[in-house]
Amino acid sequence: IGGLLFGYDQGVMSGILVMEHWVKYFNNPNAVWRGFITSIYLLGAFVGGLAAGPISERIGRKRSIMGATIIFWFGTSMQTGASNVDLLMAGRFFQGISIGMYSMNITVYQSELSPPHLRGRAISFQQFSIVTGIMIAFWIGYGCAYINSDASWRVPLGIQLAPSVVLFFGCFLLPYSPRWLASKGRTDEALQTLAKLHANGDINDPYVRQEYDEIMEQVRYEQEHSLKTYRELFRSPSTRKRVFLAMGVQGMQQWIGINAVLYYAPFIFQSAGMTGTLPSLLATGVNGVVCVIFTIPALLFMDKWGRRKTVLTGSVGMGTSMLIAGALLRAYPYREEGPNNTQAQYGAVAMMFIFSASFASSWGPIGWIYPAEIFPNRARAKGASLATATNYLMNFVIGEITPVMLDNIKYGTYFFFFATNVVCGLIIFFFYPETKNRSLEEMEILFGGE
């Protein structure tokens, strides 16, 4: 549900930005203001991502998610009832804090509860939830666009309170992370949790005992070499390398251009000839469906394909689709006065669907899996926290520059993201090792830990 809320908030503003009543209520903001209104919640998410690490280590993953939900209620209420742009942006900032805390805690929590051979699939559910939230937001926005009042944009903003209530009370039914319990000296609870997760409560199951012994050995070492500040993450060469890899994959996940497409999809489709609010929102809704459908292969086969091969294949599909879309719109740009090459412009729209499909089955889940699985327990919360914060900082930059690029360099925007996909693919190829089917403790061997 946390991923669903993250995805919903990503998708909901793209539809609202082109709604007549929203544009009129907030005095027709220009491209710069649209970018800032859209992306200010990412600054909040940056703050939330940094704060999530120390908070999670102190009170646990589960309680951190519950605390984030309370902040989410506050931010959503401010947005829904906003009477001016200042209240709207303040609400989005607070909601962003909660989203940043969700993103870090949920993936770490999933990685710590999952066995190695299913960890990729389990964390992929986070991405599946995100794209499902995006799709729901797109279609709710499309339906609400027919409402002839300010409710057309207030309803999509307010409706996300409902799943957040389910998340908060559902957390009471979830176990604590066994690795967090062990780190707090609650070893009996850690063993019982492992047994319930993997052996129907049998604490003498061989796999449970092996996992428990590995965790306890790691915890004993980490108690002697604990990391109390973010600065200490960079003292060990092994941990420092993992911090840069985790921050890198999260940052690159933004520079390949997916959120440029998701945030400003209606404007992108309008630039390709789908004029009018409703046709562009309809195409945006279809794009959301594409994202959901193509996340399913990642859920089923991620732990078989591996991380590197999956990302590299996705980069080829994304880069190629951006290159073709840019070439089509350069040769046949949309002109309001005509004439227009409809086939070429719809071809560019089709390339955006292929781009989204390629992302959903590759970079989407891998961007969350890799940072959650490569760190030792002593550094996992803080390391994943830095990676999450990097994601949102880069996300903010993309949210700011995309509307300006679409207004000024138009088809050049697609060539820009073609180039970033090439560069990011090369970085993955040369610097990122394969991590599939390794236990969280075995990552120490892979990365040359102490």
CSV table of N, CA and C in Angstrom, one decimal, residues 178-252:
chain,number,residue,atom,x,y,z
A,178,PRO,N,13.2,-9.5,11.6
A,178,PRO,CA,14.0,-10.3,12.5
A,178,PRO,C,15.4,-9.8,12.7
A,179,ARG,N,16.0,-9.1,11.6
A,179,ARG,CA,17.3,-8.6,11.7
A,179,ARG,C,17.3,-7.3,12.7
A,180,TRP,N,16.2,-6.5,12.6
A,180,TRP,CA,16.1,-5.4,13.5
A,180,TRP,C,16.0,-5.9,15.0
A,181,LEU,N,15.1,-6.9,15.2
A,181,LEU,CA,15.0,-7.5,16.5
A,181,LEU,C,16.3,-8.0,17.1
A,182,ALA,N,17.0,-8.7,16.2
A,182,ALA,CA,18.3,-9.3,16.7
A,182,ALA,C,19.3,-8.1,17.1
A,183,SER,N,19.3,-7.1,16.3
A,183,SER,CA,20.2,-5.9,16.6
A,183,SER,C,19.8,-5.2,17.9
A,184,LYS,N,18.6,-5.4,18.3
A,184,LYS,CA,18.1,-4.8,19.6
A,184,LYS,C,18.2,-5.8,20.8
A,185,GLY,N,18.8,-7.0,20.5
A,185,GLY,CA,18.9,-7.9,21.6
A,185,GLY,C,17.7,-8.8,21.8
A,186,ARG,N,16.7,-8.7,21.0
A,186,ARG,CA,15.4,-9.4,21.1
A,186,ARG,C,15.5,-10.7,20.3
A,187,THR,N,16.5,-11.6,20.7
A,187,THR,CA,16.9,-12.7,19.9
A,187,THR,C,15.8,-13.8,19.8
A,188,ASP,N,15.1,-14.0,20.9
A,188,ASP,CA,14.0,-15.0,20.9
A,188,ASP,C,12.9,-14.6,19.9
A,189,GLU,N,12.6,-13.3,19.9
A,189,GLU,CA,11.5,-12.8,19.0
A,189,GLU,C,12.0,-13.0,17.6
A,190,ALA,N,13.3,-12.7,17.3
A,190,ALA,CA,13.9,-12.8,16.0
A,190,ALA,C,13.8,-14.2,15.5
A,191,LEU,N,14.1,-15.2,16.3
A,191,LEU,CA,14.0,-16.6,15.9
A,191,LEU,C,12.6,-17.0,15.7
A,192,GLN,N,11.7,-16.6,16.5
A,192,GLN,CA,10.3,-17.0,16.3
A,192,GLN,C,9.7,-16.3,15.0
A,193,THR,N,10.1,-15.1,14.7
A,193,THR,CA,9.7,-14.4,13.5
A,193,THR,C,10.2,-15.2,12.3
A,194,LEU,N,11.5,-15.6,12.3
A,194,LEU,CA,12.0,-16.3,11.2
A,194,LEU,C,11.3,-17.6,11.0
A,195,ALA,N,11.0,-18.3,12.1
A,195,ALA,CA,10.3,-19.6,12.0
A,195,ALA,C,8.9,-19.4,11.4
A,196,LYS,N,8.2,-18.4,11.8
A,196,LYS,CA,6.8,-18.1,11.3
A,196,LYS,C,6.9,-17.7,9.8
A,197,LEU,N,8.0,-17.0,9.4
A,197,LEU,CA,8.1,-16.6,8.0
A,197,LEU,C,8.4,-17.8,7.1
A,198,HIS,N,9.3,-18.7,7.5
A,198,HIS,CA,9.9,-19.7,6.6
A,198,HIS,C,9.6,-21.1,6.9
A,199,ALA,N,9.0,-21.4,8.1
A,199,ALA,CA,8.9,-22.8,8.5
A,199,ALA,C,7.6,-23.1,9.3
A,200,ASN,N,6.6,-22.3,9.1
A,200,ASN,CA,5.3,-22.5,9.8
A,200,ASN,C,5.5,-22.6,11.3
A,201,GLY,N,6.4,-21.8,11.8
A,201,GLY,CA,6.6,-21.7,13.3
A,201,GLY,C,7.6,-22.7,13.9
A,202,ASP,N,8.3,-23.6,13.1
A,202,ASP,CA,9.2,-24.5,13.5
A,202,ASP,C,10.6,-23.9,13.7
A,203,ILE,N,10.9,-23.7,15.0
A,203,ILE,CA,12.2,-23.0,15.3
A,203,ILE,C,13.4,-23.9,15.1
A,204,ASN,N,13.2,-25.2,14.9
A,204,ASN,CA,14.3,-26.1,14.7
A,204,ASN,C,14.5,-26.5,13.2
A,205,ASP,N,13.7,-25.8,12.3
A,205,ASP,CA,13.9,-26.1,10.9
A,205,ASP,C,15.3,-25.7,10.5
A,206,PRO,N,16.0,-26.5,9.7
A,206,PRO,CA,17.4,-26.3,9.3
A,206,PRO,C,17.6,-24.9,8.6
A,207,TYR,N,16.7,-24.5,7.7
A,207,TYR,CA,16.9,-23.2,7.1
A,207,TYR,C,16.8,-22.1,8.1
A,208,VAL,N,15.8,-22.2,9.0
A,208,VAL,CA,15.6,-21.2,10.0
A,208,VAL,C,16.9,-21.1,10.9
A,209,ARG,N,17.4,-22.2,11.3
A,209,ARG,CA,18.6,-22.2,12.2
A,209,ARG,C,19.8,-21.6,11.5
A,210,GLN,N,20.0,-21.9,10.2
A,210,GLN,CA,21.1,-21.4,9.4
A,210,GLN,C,20.9,-19.9,9.3
A,211,GLU,N,19.7,-19.4,8.9
A,211,GLU,CA,19.5,-18.0,8.7
A,211,GLU,C,19.7,-17.3,10.1
A,212,TYR,N,19.2,-17.9,11.1
A,212,TYR,CA,19.3,-17.2,12.5
A,212,TYR,C,20.8,-17.1,12.9
A,213,ASP,N,21.6,-18.2,12.6
A,213,ASP,CA,23.0,-18.2,13.0
A,213,ASP,C,23.8,-17.1,12.2
A,214,GLU,N,23.4,-17.0,10.9
A,214,GLU,CA,24.1,-16.0,10.1
A,214,GLU,C,23.8,-14.6,10.5
A,215,ILE,N,22.5,-14.4,10.9
A,215,ILE,CA,22.1,-13.1,11.4
A,215,ILE,C,22.8,-12.7,12.7
A,216,MET,N,22.9,-13.7,13.6
A,216,MET,CA,23.5,-13.4,14.9
A,216,MET,C,25.0,-13.2,14.8
A,217,GLU,N,25.6,-14.0,13.9
A,217,GLU,CA,27.1,-13.7,13.7
A,217,GLU,C,27.3,-12.3,13.1
A,218,GLN,N,26.5,-11.9,12.2
A,218,GLN,CA,26.6,-10.6,11.6
A,218,GLN,C,26.3,-9.5,12.7
A,219,VAL,N,25.3,-9.7,13.5
A,219,VAL,CA,24.9,-8.8,14.5
A,219,VAL,C,26.1,-8.6,15.5
A,220,ARG,N,26.7,-9.7,15.9
A,220,ARG,CA,27.8,-9.6,16.9
A,220,ARG,C,28.9,-8.8,16.3
A,221,TYR,N,29.2,-9.0,15.0
A,221,TYR,CA,30.3,-8.2,14.4
A,221,TYR,C,29.9,-6.8,14.4
A,222,GLU,N,28.7,-6.5,14.0
A,222,GLU,CA,28.2,-5.1,13.8
A,222,GLU,C,28.1,-4.4,15.1
A,223,GLN,N,27.9,-5.1,16.2
A,223,GLN,CA,27.8,-4.4,17.5
A,223,GLN,C,29.2,-3.8,17.9
A,224,GLU,N,30.3,-4.5,17.4
A,224,GLU,CA,31.6,-4.0,17.6
A,224,GLU,C,32.0,-3.0,16.6
A,225,HIS,N,31.3,-2.9,15.5
A,225,HIS,CA,31.7,-2.0,14.4
A,225,HIS,C,30.5,-1.2,13.9
A,226,SER,N,29.7,-0.8,14.9
A,226,SER,CA,28.4,-0.1,14.5
A,226,SER,C,28.6,1.2,13.9
A,227,LEU,N,27.7,1.6,13.0
A,227,LEU,CA,27.8,2.9,12.3
A,227,LEU,C,26.8,3.9,13.0
A,228,LYS,N,27.3,4.9,13.6
A,228,LYS,CA,26.3,5.8,14.4
A,228,LYS,C,26.0,7.0,13.6
A,229,THR,N,26.8,7.4,12.6
A,229,THR,CA,26.5,8.6,11.8
A,229,THR,C,26.6,8.2,10.3
A,230,TYR,N,26.1,9.1,9.4
A,230,TYR,CA,26.2,8.9,8.0
A,230,TYR,C,27.7,8.9,7.6
A,231,ARG,N,28.5,9.7,8.2
A,231,ARG,CA,29.9,9.9,7.9
A,231,ARG,C,30.6,8.5,7.9
A,232,GLU,N,30.3,7.7,8.9
A,232,GLU,CA,30.9,6.4,9.1
A,232,GLU,C,30.7,5.5,7.9
A,233,LEU,N,29.6,5.7,7.1
A,233,LEU,CA,29.4,4.9,6.0
A,233,LEU,C,30.6,4.9,5.0
A,234,PHE,N,31.3,6.0,5.0
A,234,PHE,CA,32.3,6.2,4.0
A,234,PHE,C,33.7,5.8,4.5
A,235,ARG,N,33.9,5.3,5.7
A,235,ARG,CA,35.2,5.0,6.2
A,235,ARG,C,35.7,3.6,5.7
A,236,SER,N,34.8,2.7,5.6
A,236,SER,CA,35.2,1.4,5.0
A,236,SER,C,35.1,1.4,3.5
A,237,PRO,N,36.2,0.9,2.8
A,237,PRO,CA,36.1,0.9,1.3
A,237,PRO,C,35.0,0.1,0.8
A,238,SER,N,34.7,-1.0,1.5
A,238,SER,CA,33.6,-1.9,1.0
A,238,SER,C,32.2,-1.2,1.1
A,239,THR,N,32.0,-0.6,2.3
A,239,THR,CA,30.7,0.1,2.5
A,239,THR,C,30.6,1.3,1.6
A,240,ARG,N,31.7,2.0,1.5
A,240,ARG,CA,31.7,3.2,0.7
A,240,ARG,C,31.4,2.9,-0.8
A,241,LYS,N,31.9,1.8,-1.3
A,241,LYS,CA,31.6,1.4,-2.6
A,241,LYS,C,30.1,1.1,-2.8
A,242,ARG,N,29.5,0.4,-1.8
A,242,ARG,CA,28.1,0.1,-1.9
A,242,ARG,C,27.2,1.3,-1.8
A,243,VAL,N,27.7,2.3,-1.0
A,243,VAL,CA,26.9,3.6,-0.9
A,243,VAL,C,26.8,4.2,-2.3
A,244,PHE,N,28.0,4.3,-3.0
A,244,PHE,CA,28.0,4.9,-4.3
A,244,PHE,C,27.2,4.1,-5.3
A,245,LEU,N,27.3,2.8,-5.2
A,245,LEU,CA,26.5,2.0,-6.2
A,245,LEU,C,25.0,2.2,-5.9
A,246,ALA,N,24.6,2.2,-4.6
A,246,ALA,CA,23.2,2.4,-4.3
A,246,ALA,C,22.7,3.8,-4.7
A,247,MET,N,23.4,4.8,-4.4
A,247,MET,CA,23.0,6.2,-4.8
A,247,MET,C,23.0,6.3,-6.3
A,248,GLY,N,24.0,5.6,-6.9
A,248,GLY,CA,24.1,5.7,-8.4
A,248,GLY,C,22.9,5.1,-9.1
A,249,VAL,N,22.5,3.9,-8.7
A,249,VAL,CA,21.3,3.2,-9.3
A,249,VAL,C,20.0,4.0,-9.1
A,250,GLN,N,19.9,4.6,-7.9
A,250,GLN,CA,18.7,5.4,-7.7
A,250,GLN,C,18.7,6.7,-8.4
A,251,GLY,N,19.9,7.3,-8.5
A,251,GLY,CA,19.9,8.5,-9.3
A,251,GLY,C,19.7,8.3,-10.8
A,252,MET,N,20.3,7.2,-11.3
A,252,MET,CA,20.2,6.9,-12.7
A,252,MET,C,18.7,6.6,-13.1
